[in-house]
mmCIF file of C-alpha atoms in Angstrom:
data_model
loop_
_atom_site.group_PDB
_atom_site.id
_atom_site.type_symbol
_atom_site.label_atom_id
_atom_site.label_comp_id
_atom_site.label_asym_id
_atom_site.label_seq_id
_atom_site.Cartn_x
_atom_site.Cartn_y
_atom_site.Cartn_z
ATOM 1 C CA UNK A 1 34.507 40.592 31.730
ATOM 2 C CA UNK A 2 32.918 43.853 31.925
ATOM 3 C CA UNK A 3 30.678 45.604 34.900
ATOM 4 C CA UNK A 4 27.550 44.809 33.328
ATOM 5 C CA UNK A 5 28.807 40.786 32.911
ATOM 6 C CA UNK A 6 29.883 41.082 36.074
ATOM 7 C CA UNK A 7 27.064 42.432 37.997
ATOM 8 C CA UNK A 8 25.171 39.667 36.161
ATOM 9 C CA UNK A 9 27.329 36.967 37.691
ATOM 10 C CA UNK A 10 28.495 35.485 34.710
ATOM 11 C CA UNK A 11 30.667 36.478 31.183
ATOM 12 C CA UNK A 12 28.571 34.109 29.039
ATOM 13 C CA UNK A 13 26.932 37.042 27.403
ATOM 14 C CA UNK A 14 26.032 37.406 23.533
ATOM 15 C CA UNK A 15 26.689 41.022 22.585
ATOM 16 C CA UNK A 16 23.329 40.997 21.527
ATOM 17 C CA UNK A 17 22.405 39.539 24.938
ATOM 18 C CA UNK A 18 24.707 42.386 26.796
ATOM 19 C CA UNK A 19 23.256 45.036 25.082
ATOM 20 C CA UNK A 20 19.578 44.382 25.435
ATOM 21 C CA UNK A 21 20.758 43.876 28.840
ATOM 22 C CA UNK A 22 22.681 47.276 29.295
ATOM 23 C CA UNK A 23 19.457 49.083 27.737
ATOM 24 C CA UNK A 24 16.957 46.956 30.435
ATOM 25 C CA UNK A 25 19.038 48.108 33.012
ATOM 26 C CA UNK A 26 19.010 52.051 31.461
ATOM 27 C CA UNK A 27 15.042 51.747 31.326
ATOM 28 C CA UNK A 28 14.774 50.883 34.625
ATOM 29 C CA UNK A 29 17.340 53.351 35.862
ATOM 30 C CA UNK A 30 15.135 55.660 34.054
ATOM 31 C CA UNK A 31 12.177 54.657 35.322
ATOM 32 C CA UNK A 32 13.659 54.769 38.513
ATOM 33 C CA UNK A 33 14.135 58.579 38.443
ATOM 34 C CA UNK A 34 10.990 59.539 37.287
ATOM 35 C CA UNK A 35 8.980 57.992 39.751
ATOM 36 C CA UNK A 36 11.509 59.850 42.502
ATOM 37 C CA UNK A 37 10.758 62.415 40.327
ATOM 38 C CA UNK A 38 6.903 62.503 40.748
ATOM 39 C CA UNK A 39 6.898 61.342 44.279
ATOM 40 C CA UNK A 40 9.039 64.516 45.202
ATOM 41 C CA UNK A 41 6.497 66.476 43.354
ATOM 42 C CA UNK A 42 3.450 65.223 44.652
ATOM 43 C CA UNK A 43 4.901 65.093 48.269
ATOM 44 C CA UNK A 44 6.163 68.771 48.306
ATOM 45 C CA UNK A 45 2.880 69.908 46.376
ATOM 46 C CA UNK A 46 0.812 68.299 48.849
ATOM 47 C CA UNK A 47 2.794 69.426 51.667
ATOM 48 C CA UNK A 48 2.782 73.150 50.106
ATOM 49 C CA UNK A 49 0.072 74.246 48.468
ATOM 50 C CA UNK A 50 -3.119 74.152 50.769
ATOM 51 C CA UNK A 51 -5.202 77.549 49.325
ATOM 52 C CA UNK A 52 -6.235 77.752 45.589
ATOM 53 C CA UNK A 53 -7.645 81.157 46.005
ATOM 54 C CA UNK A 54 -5.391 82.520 43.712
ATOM 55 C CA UNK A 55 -4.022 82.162 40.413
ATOM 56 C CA UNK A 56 -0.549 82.214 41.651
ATOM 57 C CA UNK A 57 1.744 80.503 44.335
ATOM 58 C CA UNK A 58 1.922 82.477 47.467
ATOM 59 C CA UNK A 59 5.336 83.233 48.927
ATOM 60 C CA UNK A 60 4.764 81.222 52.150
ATOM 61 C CA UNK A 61 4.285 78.520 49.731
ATOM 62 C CA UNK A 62 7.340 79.443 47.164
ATOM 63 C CA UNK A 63 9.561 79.204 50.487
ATOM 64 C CA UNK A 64 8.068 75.788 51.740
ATOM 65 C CA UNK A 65 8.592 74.045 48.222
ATOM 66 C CA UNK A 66 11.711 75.239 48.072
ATOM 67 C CA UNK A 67 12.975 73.657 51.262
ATOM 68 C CA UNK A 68 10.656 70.479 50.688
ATOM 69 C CA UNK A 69 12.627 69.998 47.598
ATOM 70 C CA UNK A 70 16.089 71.033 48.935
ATOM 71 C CA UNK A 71 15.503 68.599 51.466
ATOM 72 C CA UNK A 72 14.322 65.588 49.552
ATOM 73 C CA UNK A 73 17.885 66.231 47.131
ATOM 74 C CA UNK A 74 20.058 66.712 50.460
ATOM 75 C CA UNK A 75 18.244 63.321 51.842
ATOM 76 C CA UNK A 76 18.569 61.590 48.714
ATOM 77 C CA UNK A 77 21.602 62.768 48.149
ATOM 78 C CA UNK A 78 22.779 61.177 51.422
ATOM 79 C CA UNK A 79 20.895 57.578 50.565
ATOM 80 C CA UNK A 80 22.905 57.174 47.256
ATOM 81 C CA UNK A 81 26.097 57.919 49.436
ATOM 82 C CA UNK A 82 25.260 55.317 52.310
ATOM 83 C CA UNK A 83 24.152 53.211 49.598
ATOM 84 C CA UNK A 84 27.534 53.312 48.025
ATOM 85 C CA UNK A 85 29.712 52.668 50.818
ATOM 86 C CA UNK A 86 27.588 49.769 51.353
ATOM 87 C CA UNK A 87 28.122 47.951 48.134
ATOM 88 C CA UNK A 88 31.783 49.134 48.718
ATOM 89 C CA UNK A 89 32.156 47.176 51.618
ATOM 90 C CA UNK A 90 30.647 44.178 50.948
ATOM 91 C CA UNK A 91 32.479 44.043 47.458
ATOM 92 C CA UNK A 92 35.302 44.180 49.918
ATOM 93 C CA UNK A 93 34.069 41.537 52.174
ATOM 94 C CA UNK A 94 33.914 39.163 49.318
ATOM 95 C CA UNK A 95 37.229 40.015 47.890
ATOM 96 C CA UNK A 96 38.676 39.028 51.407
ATOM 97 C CA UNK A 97 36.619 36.308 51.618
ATOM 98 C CA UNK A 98 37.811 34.771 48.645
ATOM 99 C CA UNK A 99 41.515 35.124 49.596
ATOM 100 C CA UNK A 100 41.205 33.169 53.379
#
């Protein structure tokens, strides 16, 4: 059984069946990222940019985007990382679980 099979909870899978399945799961993964993708954007911009005087970005608000965004990939960063050790545990707690 492979990761994808068993993330589904079963091994009963077609190979047509486990790759529509694989390429489902790639859309949404993809999807995924470019809506963190747009969020970041619109949340730094929006945080950043306040004068439209000018054609150009203003260094005061070069500097802020850069540490809105540095921020946002250190945070998110740190999500995926708690996330991990999350699923690692309880994929632990079930493989003890099954052996009492």
């Amino acid at each position: 059984m492979n990761n994808m099979q068993g993330m589904m909870g079963g091994g009963n899978l077609t190979n047509k069946e486990q790759k529509d399945l694989e390429e489902m799961m790639q859309d949404m993964m993809f999807q995924e990222m470019q809506d963190m993708y747009i969020g970041l954007v619109n949340r730094c911009f929006n945080k950043c940019v306040n004068a439209f005087r000018t054609r150009t970005i203003q260094s005061s608000e070069k500097d802020c985007l850069s540490n809105c965004v540095a921020k946002s990939i250190a945070h998110n960063k740190r999500v995926q990382m708690r996330f991990a050790e999350q699923n690692q545990q309880m994929a632990q707690q079930q493989g003890l679980g099954g052996m009492k």
